[in-house]
CSV table of C-alpha atoms and ligand atoms in Angstrom, one decimal:
chain,number,residue,atom,x,y,z
A,1,MET,CA,-14.4,38.9,8.4
A,2,TYR,CA,-17.2,36.7,7.2
A,3,MET,CA,-19.8,39.4,7.6
A,4,LYS,CA,-17.7,41.8,5.6
A,5,THR,CA,-17.4,39.7,2.6
A,6,ARG,CA,-20.8,37.9,2.5
A,7,LEU,CA,-24.4,38.8,3.0
A,8,VAL,CA,-26.1,36.2,5.2
A,9,ARG,CA,-29.9,36.0,5.2
A,10,VAL,CA,-32.2,33.5,6.8
A,11,ARG,CA,-35.7,33.2,5.5
A,12,GLY,CA,-38.2,32.1,8.0
A,13,PRO,CA,-41.0,29.6,7.4
A,14,GLY,CA,-43.4,32.3,6.3
A,15,GLY,CA,-41.0,33.6,3.7
A,16,LYS,CA,-40.3,36.6,5.7
A,17,LEU,CA,-36.8,37.7,6.5
A,18,ALA,CA,-36.0,36.4,9.9
A,19,PHE,CA,-32.4,36.6,10.9
A,20,GLY,CA,-31.4,33.8,13.1
A,21,ALA,CA,-34.8,32.2,13.0
A,22,SER,CA,-35.2,28.5,12.4
A,23,GLY,CA,-36.4,27.6,9.0
A,24,GLU,CA,-35.0,27.3,5.5
A,25,ALA,CA,-31.7,29.1,5.5
A,26,GLU,CA,-30.6,30.8,2.4
A,27,VAL,CA,-27.2,32.4,2.3
A,28,VAL,CA,-26.7,34.9,-0.4
A,29,SER,CA,-23.2,35.8,-1.5
A,30,ALA,CA,-22.4,39.4,-2.1
A,31,ARG,CA,-21.1,38.4,-5.5
A,32,GLY,CA,-24.3,36.7,-6.4
A,33,ARG,CA,-26.5,39.5,-5.2
A,34,GLY,CA,-24.8,41.9,-7.5
A,35,SER,CA,-25.6,39.9,-10.5
A,36,GLY,CA,-29.2,39.2,-9.7
A,37,GLY,CA,-30.8,42.5,-8.9
A,38,ARG,CA,-31.7,43.9,-5.5
A,39,GLY,CA,-31.0,41.0,-3.1
A,40,PHE,CA,-32.7,37.7,-3.2
A,41,MET,CA,-36.1,39.2,-2.5
A,42,SER,CA,-36.2,40.3,-6.0
A,43,GLY,CA,-34.6,37.3,-7.5
A,44,ALA,CA,-31.1,37.4,-6.1
A,45,GLY,CA,-28.3,36.0,-8.2
A,46,GLU,CA,-26.3,33.0,-7.1
A,47,THR,CA,-27.1,31.9,-3.6
A,48,GLU,CA,-24.2,30.7,-1.4
A,49,LEU,CA,-25.4,27.2,-1.9
A,50,GLN,CA,-25.2,27.5,-5.7
A,51,LEU,CA,-21.9,29.2,-5.4
A,52,GLN,CA,-20.6,26.4,-3.3
A,53,ARG,CA,-21.9,23.8,-5.7
A,54,ARG,CA,-20.3,25.6,-8.6
A,55,ARG,CA,-17.0,25.8,-6.8
A,56,ILE,CA,-17.2,22.1,-5.9
A,57,GLN,CA,-17.9,21.3,-9.5
A,58,GLU,CA,-15.0,23.4,-10.7
A,59,ARG,CA,-12.7,21.8,-8.1
A,60,ARG,CA,-13.9,18.4,-9.1
A,61,LEU,CA,-13.2,19.0,-12.8
A,62,SER,CA,-9.8,20.4,-12.0
A,63,LEU,CA,-9.0,17.4,-9.8
A,64,LEU,CA,-10.1,15.0,-12.5
A,65,ALA,CA,-8.0,16.8,-15.0
A,66,GLN,CA,-5.0,16.5,-12.6
A,67,ILE,CA,-5.7,12.8,-12.1
A,68,GLU,CA,-5.9,12.3,-15.8
A,69,ASP,CA,-2.5,14.0,-16.0
A,70,VAL,CA,-1.0,11.7,-13.4
A,71,ARG,CA,-2.4,8.7,-15.2
A,72,ARG,CA,-0.9,9.7,-18.5
A,73,THR,CA,2.4,10.5,-16.9
A,74,ARG,CA,2.5,7.3,-15.0
A,75,ALA,CA,1.6,5.3,-18.1
A,76,ILE,CA,4.6,7.0,-19.9
A,77,GLN,CA,6.8,6.3,-16.9
A,78,ARG,CA,5.8,2.7,-16.9
A,79,SER,CA,6.5,2.2,-20.5
A,80,SER,CA,9.8,4.0,-20.2
A,81,ARG,CA,10.7,1.8,-17.2
A,82,LYS,CA,9.9,-1.3,-19.2
A,83,ARG,CA,11.9,-0.1,-22.2
A,84,HIS,CA,14.9,0.7,-20.0
A,85,GLY,CA,14.8,-2.4,-17.8
A,86,GLY,CA,11.7,-2.2,-15.7
A,87,SER,CA,9.2,-4.7,-14.8
A,88,PHE,CA,10.7,-7.5,-16.9
A,89,GLY,CA,14.2,-6.3,-16.5
A,90,GLN,CA,16.7,-6.5,-13.7
A,91,ASP,CA,17.0,-3.0,-12.4
A,92,LEU,CA,13.8,-1.0,-12.0
A,93,VAL,CA,11.0,-3.0,-10.5
A,94,THR,CA,8.2,-1.2,-8.8
A,95,VAL,CA,7.1,-2.1,-5.4
A,96,ALA,CA,3.8,-0.5,-4.4
A,97,VAL,CA,3.2,0.3,-0.8
A,98,VAL,CA,-0.5,-0.3,-0.1
A,99,GLY,CA,-2.5,-0.3,3.1
A,100,TYR,CA,-5.4,1.1,5.1
A,101,THR,CA,-5.4,4.9,5.5
A,102,ASN,CA,-3.1,6.1,8.3
A,103,ALA,CA,-1.2,2.8,8.5
A,104,GLY,CA,2.0,4.7,8.0
A,105,LYS,CA,2.7,4.1,4.3
A,106,SER,CA,4.1,7.5,3.5
A,107,THR,CA,6.2,7.6,6.7
A,108,LEU,CA,7.6,4.2,5.8
A,109,VAL,CA,8.4,5.1,2.2
A,110,SER,CA,10.1,8.3,3.4
A,111,ALA,CA,12.0,6.4,6.0
A,112,LEU,CA,13.1,3.7,3.5
A,113,SER,CA,14.3,6.3,1.0
A,114,GLY,CA,15.5,8.8,3.6
A,115,ALA,CA,18.8,9.5,5.2
A,116,GLY,CA,20.9,6.5,6.0
A,117,LEU,CA,19.4,4.5,3.1
A,118,TYR,CA,19.9,5.3,-0.5
A,119,SER,CA,17.4,7.7,-1.9
A,120,ASP,CA,17.2,9.4,-5.3
A,121,ASP,CA,14.1,11.3,-6.2
A,122,ARG,CA,15.6,13.0,-9.1
A,123,LEU,CA,14.5,10.8,-11.9
A,124,PHE,CA,10.8,10.8,-11.3
A,125,ALA,CA,10.3,13.5,-8.8
A,126,THR,CA,9.3,16.0,-11.4
A,127,VAL,CA,6.4,14.0,-12.6
A,128,ASP,CA,5.4,12.0,-9.5
A,129,PRO,CA,7.0,12.7,-6.1
A,130,ARG,CA,5.4,9.6,-4.7
A,131,LEU,CA,7.8,7.4,-6.6
A,132,ARG,CA,11.1,7.0,-4.7
A,133,SER,CA,14.1,4.9,-5.7
A,134,VAL,CA,15.7,2.8,-3.1
A,135,ILE,CA,18.7,0.5,-3.1
A,136,LEU,CA,18.2,-2.9,-1.7
A,137,PRO,CA,20.9,-4.7,0.3
A,138,SER,CA,22.0,-6.6,-2.8
A,139,GLY,CA,22.6,-3.3,-4.6
A,140,ARG,CA,19.5,-3.7,-6.7
A,141,LYS,CA,17.6,-0.5,-7.4
A,142,ILE,CA,13.9,-0.5,-7.1
A,143,LEU,CA,11.1,2.1,-7.2
A,144,LEU,CA,8.8,2.4,-4.2
A,145,SER,CA,5.4,3.7,-4.9
A,146,ASP,CA,3.4,5.3,-2.1
A,147,THR,CA,-0.3,5.1,-2.7
A,148,VAL,CA,-3.6,6.5,-1.5
A,149,GLY,CA,-4.8,4.8,1.7
A,150,PHE,CA,-7.7,2.4,1.3
A,151,ILE,CA,-10.8,2.8,3.4
A,152,SER,CA,-13.8,0.7,4.0
A,153,ASP,CA,-16.9,1.3,1.9
A,154,LEU,CA,-15.0,3.4,-0.6
A,155,PRO,CA,-17.7,5.5,-2.3
A,156,VAL,CA,-18.2,4.6,-5.9
A,157,GLN,CA,-17.7,8.2,-7.1
A,158,LEU,CA,-14.2,8.1,-5.5
A,159,VAL,CA,-13.1,5.1,-7.3
A,160,GLU,CA,-12.4,7.1,-10.5
A,161,ALA,CA,-10.3,9.4,-8.4
A,162,PHE,CA,-8.2,6.5,-7.1
A,163,HIS,CA,-7.6,5.0,-10.5
A,164,ALA,CA,-4.2,6.6,-10.9
A,165,THR,CA,-3.1,4.9,-7.6
A,166,LEU,CA,-4.9,1.7,-8.4
A,167,GLU,CA,-3.2,1.4,-11.8
A,168,GLU,CA,0.1,1.8,-10.1
A,169,VAL,CA,-0.8,-1.0,-7.7
A,170,ALA,CA,-2.1,-3.3,-10.5
A,171,GLU,CA,1.1,-2.7,-12.4
A,172,ALA,CA,3.5,-3.0,-9.6
A,173,ASP,CA,5.8,-6.0,-9.6
A,174,MET,CA,5.3,-6.5,-5.9
A,175,LEU,CA,3.1,-5.2,-3.1
A,176,VAL,CA,4.0,-4.3,0.4
A,177,HIS,CA,1.0,-4.1,2.6
A,178,VAL,CA,1.4,-1.8,5.6
A,179,LEU,CA,-0.7,-2.5,8.6
A,180,ASP,CA,-1.0,-0.4,11.8
A,181,SER,CA,-0.3,-3.1,14.3
A,182,SER,CA,-1.7,-0.9,17.1
A,183,ALA,CA,-5.1,-0.5,15.4
A,184,PRO,CA,-7.9,-2.2,17.3
A,185,ASP,CA,-9.7,-3.0,14.1
A,186,LEU,CA,-6.6,-4.4,12.4
A,187,GLU,CA,-8.4,-7.4,11.0
A,188,GLU,CA,-11.0,-5.2,9.4
A,189,HIS,CA,-8.4,-3.1,7.9
A,190,ARG,CA,-6.5,-6.1,6.5
A,191,SER,CA,-9.6,-7.6,4.9
A,192,THR,CA,-10.7,-4.2,3.5
A,193,VAL,CA,-7.3,-3.9,1.8
A,194,LEU,CA,-7.3,-7.4,0.5
A,195,GLN,CA,-10.8,-6.9,-0.8
A,196,VAL,CA,-9.9,-3.7,-2.6
A,197,LEU,CA,-6.9,-5.4,-4.1
A,198,GLN,CA,-9.0,-8.2,-5.5
A,199,GLN,CA,-11.6,-5.7,-6.7
A,200,ILE,CA,-9.1,-3.8,-8.7
A,201,GLY,CA,-7.9,-6.9,-10.4
A,202,VAL,CA,-4.6,-7.6,-8.6
A,203,SER,CA,-3.8,-11.3,-9.3
A,204,GLN,CA,-4.1,-13.8,-6.5
A,205,ASP,CA,-0.4,-14.6,-7.1
A,206,LYS,CA,0.6,-11.1,-6.4
A,207,ILE,CA,-1.5,-11.0,-3.3
A,208,ASN,CA,0.0,-14.2,-2.1
A,209,ASN,CA,3.4,-12.9,-2.7
A,210,MET,CA,2.7,-9.7,-0.8
A,211,ILE,CA,4.9,-8.7,2.1
A,212,GLU,CA,3.0,-7.6,5.2
A,213,VAL,CA,4.6,-4.8,7.3
A,214,TRP,CA,3.3,-4.7,10.8
A,215,ASN,CA,4.1,-1.1,11.3
A,216,LYS,CA,3.8,1.1,14.5
A,217,ILE,CA,5.2,-1.7,16.5
A,218,ASP,CA,6.6,0.9,18.9
A,219,LEU,CA,3.0,1.5,20.0
A,220,VAL,CA,2.4,-2.1,20.8
A,221,ASP,CA,3.4,-2.8,24.3
A,222,ASN,CA,6.0,-5.5,24.4
A,223,ILE,CA,4.3,-7.5,27.1
A,224,ALA,CA,1.0,-7.2,25.4
A,225,LEU,CA,2.6,-8.3,22.2
A,226,THR,CA,4.0,-11.5,23.5
A,227,ASP,CA,1.1,-12.3,25.8
A,228,GLY,CA,-1.8,-11.6,23.7
A,229,ILE,CA,-1.8,-9.3,20.7
A,230,GLU,CA,0.7,-11.2,18.6
A,231,ASP,CA,-1.1,-14.5,19.3
A,232,GLU,CA,-4.3,-12.8,18.2
A,233,ILE,CA,-2.8,-11.6,15.1
A,234,PHE,CA,-0.5,-14.3,14.0
A,235,LEU,CA,-1.6,-17.6,15.6
A,236,THR,CA,-4.5,-19.6,14.5
A,237,GLU,CA,-7.0,-20.3,17.2
A,238,GLY,CA,-6.2,-23.4,19.2
A,239,GLU,CA,-2.6,-23.4,18.1
A,240,GLU,CA,0.0,-23.3,20.8
A,241,GLU,CA,3.1,-21.2,20.5
A,242,GLU,CA,6.1,-23.5,20.6
A,243,ASP,CA,9.6,-22.8,21.7
A,244,LEU,CA,11.0,-24.2,18.6
A,245,PHE,CA,14.5,-23.0,18.7
A,246,SER,CA,17.3,-22.7,21.1
A,247,GLU,CA,19.3,-19.6,21.9
A,248,ASP,CA,22.1,-20.9,19.7
A,249,ASP,CA,19.7,-20.9,16.8
A,250,VAL,CA,18.8,-17.3,17.4
A,251,SER,CA,22.4,-16.2,17.6
A,252,SER,CA,23.2,-18.0,14.3
A,253,GLU,CA,20.4,-15.9,12.8
A,254,GLN,CA,22.1,-12.8,13.8
A,255,SER,CA,25.5,-13.8,12.5
A,256,SER,CA,24.1,-14.5,9.1
A,257,PHE,CA,22.8,-11.0,8.9
A,258,ASP,CA,25.8,-9.2,10.3
A,259,SER,CA,27.2,-8.7,6.8
A,260,LEU,CA,24.1,-6.8,5.8
A,261,ASP,CA,24.1,-4.2,8.3
A,262,ASP,CA,26.3,-4.0,11.4
A,263,THR,CA,23.8,-1.7,13.1
A,264,VAL,CA,20.9,-4.1,13.0
A,265,ASP,CA,20.3,-5.6,16.4
A,266,SER,CA,19.3,-9.1,17.2
A,267,GLU,CA,15.8,-8.1,18.2
A,268,SER,CA,15.0,-6.5,14.9
A,269,LEU,CA,16.8,-9.2,13.0
A,270,SER,CA,14.4,-11.8,14.3
A,271,GLU,CA,11.5,-9.6,13.3
A,272,LYS,CA,10.9,-11.2,10.1
A,273,SER,CA,9.5,-14.3,8.6
A,274,CYS,CA,8.6,-15.4,5.2
A,275,GLU,CA,7.0,-18.2,3.4
A,276,ASN,CA,8.9,-20.2,1.0
A,277,ASP,CA,8.3,-19.2,-2.5
A,278,ASP,CA,8.3,-22.8,-3.4
A,279,ASP,CA,5.5,-23.3,-1.0
A,280,LYS,CA,3.3,-21.1,-3.2
A,281,MET,CA,1.3,-24.2,-4.3
A,282,ALA,CA,0.8,-25.1,-0.7
A,283,SER,CA,-0.4,-21.6,0.1
A,284,GLU,CA,-2.7,-21.6,-2.8
A,285,GLU,CA,-4.2,-24.8,-1.5
A,286,SER,CA,-4.7,-23.1,1.8
A,287,ILE,CA,-6.8,-20.5,0.1
A,288,ALA,CA,-9.2,-23.3,-0.9
A,289,GLU,CA,-9.2,-24.5,2.7
A,290,PRO,CA,-9.0,-21.4,4.8
A,291,VAL,CA,-9.3,-23.2,8.0
A,292,GLU,CA,-6.0,-25.0,7.6
A,293,MET,CA,-3.6,-22.2,8.7
A,294,LYS,CA,-0.1,-22.6,9.7
A,295,ALA,CA,1.5,-19.9,11.8
A,296,MET,CA,4.6,-19.4,13.8
A,297,ASN,CA,6.1,-16.9,16.1
A,298,SER,CA,8.5,-15.2,13.9
A,299,GLU,CA,10.7,-14.2,16.8
A,300,LEU,CA,11.8,-17.8,17.1
A,301,LEU,CA,12.7,-18.5,13.5
A,302,PRO,CA,16.4,-18.7,12.9
A,303,GLU,CA,17.9,-17.7,9.6
A,304,ASP,CA,19.9,-21.0,9.3
A,305,HIS,CA,16.7,-22.9,9.6
A,306,PHE,CA,15.2,-20.9,6.8
A,307,ARG,CA,18.1,-21.5,4.5
A,308,GLU,CA,18.4,-25.2,5.2
A,309,SER,CA,15.3,-26.0,3.2
A,310,ASN,CA,15.3,-23.1,0.8
A,311,GLY,CA,18.7,-22.7,-0.5
A,312,PRO,CA,20.8,-19.5,-0.1
A,313,GLU,CA,18.3,-17.1,-1.4
A,314,ALA,CA,15.4,-18.0,0.8
A,315,ILE,CA,14.8,-16.5,4.1
A,316,SER,CA,12.3,-18.8,5.6
A,317,THR,CA,10.7,-22.1,5.0
A,318,SER,CA,7.9,-21.3,7.4
A,319,ALA,CA,4.7,-20.3,6.1
A,320,CYS,CA,3.5,-17.4,8.2
A,321,THR,CA,0.0,-17.6,7.0
A,322,LEU,CA,-2.4,-15.4,8.9
A,323,THR,CA,-6.0,-15.8,9.8
A,324,GLU,CA,-7.0,-14.6,6.4
A,325,PRO,CA,-6.9,-17.0,3.5
A,326,VAL,CA,-3.9,-15.3,2.2
A,327,SER,CA,-0.3,-16.2,3.1
A,328,THR,CA,2.2,-13.5,3.4
A,329,CYS,CA,5.7,-12.7,4.6
A,330,HIS,CA,5.9,-10.2,7.3
A,331,VAL,CA,8.2,-7.7,8.9
A,332,LYS,CA,7.7,-5.6,12.0
A,333,THR,CA,8.6,-2.0,11.7
A,334,SER,CA,8.4,1.3,13.3
A,335,ALA,CA,8.6,3.8,10.6
A,336,VAL,CA,9.1,6.7,13.0
A,337,ALA,CA,11.7,4.9,15.1
A,338,GLY,CA,13.4,3.4,12.1
A,339,THR,CA,13.3,-0.2,13.2
A,340,GLY,CA,12.8,-3.1,10.9
A,341,LEU,CA,13.6,-1.1,7.8
A,342,GLN,CA,16.7,-3.1,6.8
A,343,GLU,CA,14.8,-6.3,7.4
A,344,LEU,CA,12.0,-5.1,5.1
A,345,LEU,CA,14.5,-4.2,2.4
A,346,GLN,CA,16.2,-7.5,2.8
A,347,LEU,CA,12.9,-9.3,2.5
A,348,ILE,CA,11.9,-7.4,-0.6
A,349,ASP,CA,15.3,-8.3,-2.1
A,350,THR,CA,14.9,-11.9,-1.3
A,351,LYS,CA,11.4,-12.0,-2.7
A,352,LEU,CA,12.4,-10.3,-5.9
A,353,ASN,CA,15.4,-12.6,-6.4
A,354,GLY,CA,13.0,-15.5,-5.8
A,355,GLN,CA,10.6,-14.0,-8.3
A,356,GLN,CA,13.3,-13.4,-10.9
A,357,THR,CA,13.2,-16.8,-12.4
A,358,VAL,CA,9.5,-17.1,-12.4
A,359,VAL,CA,8.5,-13.5,-13.0
A,360,GLN,CA,5.1,-13.7,-14.5
A,361,ARG,CA,3.7,-10.3,-14.4
A,362,SER,CA,0.0,-10.3,-13.8
A,363,TYR,CA,-2.0,-8.2,-16.0
A,364,GLY,CA,-4.4,-6.0,-14.3
A,365,PRO,CA,-7.6,-4.6,-15.8
A,366,PHE,CA,-5.7,-1.6,-17.0
A,367,ASP,CA,-3.1,-3.1,-19.3
A,368,ARG,CA,-4.7,-6.1,-20.9
A,369,LYS,CA,-4.0,-6.0,-24.6
A,370,TRP,CA,-5.5,-8.1,-27.3
A,371,ARG,CA,-3.1,-10.3,-28.9
A,372,PRO,CA,-3.7,-12.8,-31.8
A,373,SER,CA,-3.7,-16.3,-30.4
A,374,SER,CA,-1.5,-17.5,-33.2
A,375,MET,CA,1.3,-15.1,-32.3
A,376,ASP,CA,4.2,-16.9,-31.0
A,377,ASP,CA,6.1,-15.8,-27.9
A,378,GLU,CA,9.0,-14.3,-29.8
A,379,LYS,CA,6.8,-12.0,-31.9
A,380,ALA,CA,4.9,-11.0,-28.8
A,381,ALA,CA,8.2,-10.2,-27.1
A,382,GLU,CA,9.3,-8.1,-30.0
A,383,GLN,CA,6.1,-6.2,-30.0
B,1,GTP,N1,4.1,5.6,16.6
B,1,GTP,C1,4.2,5.5,15.3
B,1,GTP,N2,3.6,6.4,14.5
B,1,GTP,C2,3.7,6.2,13.1
B,1,GTP,C3,4.5,5.2,12.6
B,1,GTP,N3,4.4,5.3,11.2
B,1,GTP,C4,3.6,6.3,11.0
B,1,GTP,N4,3.2,6.9,12.1
B,1,GTP,C5,2.3,8.0,12.3
B,1,GTP,O1,1.0,7.7,11.7
B,1,GTP,C6,0.4,8.8,11.1
B,1,GTP,C7,0.0,8.4,9.7
B,1,GTP,O2,1.1,8.2,9.0
B,1,GTP,P1,1.1,8.3,7.3
B,1,GTP,O3,2.5,7.9,6.9
B,1,GTP,O4,0.6,9.6,6.9
B,1,GTP,O5,0.1,7.2,7.0
B,1,GTP,P2,-0.5,6.8,5.6
B,1,GTP,O6,-0.7,5.3,5.6
B,1,GTP,O7,0.4,7.3,4.5
B,1,GTP,O8,-1.8,7.5,5.6
B,1,GTP,P3,-2.8,7.9,4.2
B,1,GTP,O9,-1.9,8.6,3.2
B,1,GTP,O10,-3.8,8.8,4.8
B,1,GTP,O11,-3.3,6.6,3.8
B,1,GTP,C8,1.4,9.9,11.2
B,1,GTP,O12,1.1,10.7,12.2
B,1,GTP,C9,2.7,9.2,11.4
B,1,GTP,O13,3.6,10.0,12.2
B,1,GTP,C10,5.1,4.3,13.5
B,1,GTP,O14,5.8,3.3,13.1
B,1,GTP,N5,5.0,4.5,14.8
B,2,MG,MG1,0.1,8.6,2.9
């Protein structure tokens, strides 16, 4: 097939035609040959290499045009969402799902918006299929935004291509960071993502407020999880896991969630933990002192205990800070098995409710606008 459509020639070191010989290989396309005379010996047309380069260039330009389209569309979507109750309003906040490549972001977004949970792609599907609407346990509707996976050492040339995604991340009201908990280089993935988020101008507040999803929990062997892996991931070195709560506490946790979803089992119910929003100051302090990390085994945290100190809206008083100088809430999920999904939605709900009163949207590098300093808040709001 290849030979039928293309002429392949290999030029040997002496410039002679030498099929299959080692040396500089020059592949001449049949198309190019036609345009350049009698084969490359007499100044052939476009070589295969040139042809490939041209095609790559064309493809690049076409992709850049598409990306520009997506950016424009998303900008329109965002302003429309703001007008009709978006970022500052009640109804349509955007939660961007970020994470290292292959962590399971797309699977998770599909699972969250798939059968069994409310899903409505209609509104934005025509312009961007990666935005899915989801109804939280409280009835609040949000938009979940799937994003391009981050990778280490992202080539500079690719950054432009990622801008559409990055803008969505910078603009999102909240971030959900999906981690593949079975990945051996989990820590590296986590720090790469945090680094990229900082690089693209996501505010520290937003990073601190981020929910971590420990996905692919089905791949992590239960015994290994309790014996070692979880300790490695979640506990600070030197800290000892404590049996903090009695069985009664655990069952009270379950009862408090029964109203949310009867199908949720006790195991998955205990699979979440969250820092107190009010503890934000404390967590910010911990950024300055990265060594001082609190951590707890989330399995042991009862719901009643969370509520005691945080009021009805809060899920947890316990900071589940990790070994990184960033404190986060976390939920364990298996996007393929469908476990932990309700807990994740509940956590997003709780976080958003907590944010509601203090929503201070951080401006990323993409939406900073100049504003006269004398302008009072009312005028600014009108604008
Ligand atoms: N066992 C298991 N596999 C999962 C889970 N979630 C996702 N996967 C698998 O992991 C692979 C990657 O999933 P994706 O959803 O494409 O990951 P992604 O983060 O969107 O990847 P990129 O778009 O490349 O960044 C797929 O083969 C999924 O089936 C999970 O919870 N458990
Ligand atoms: Mg994906």
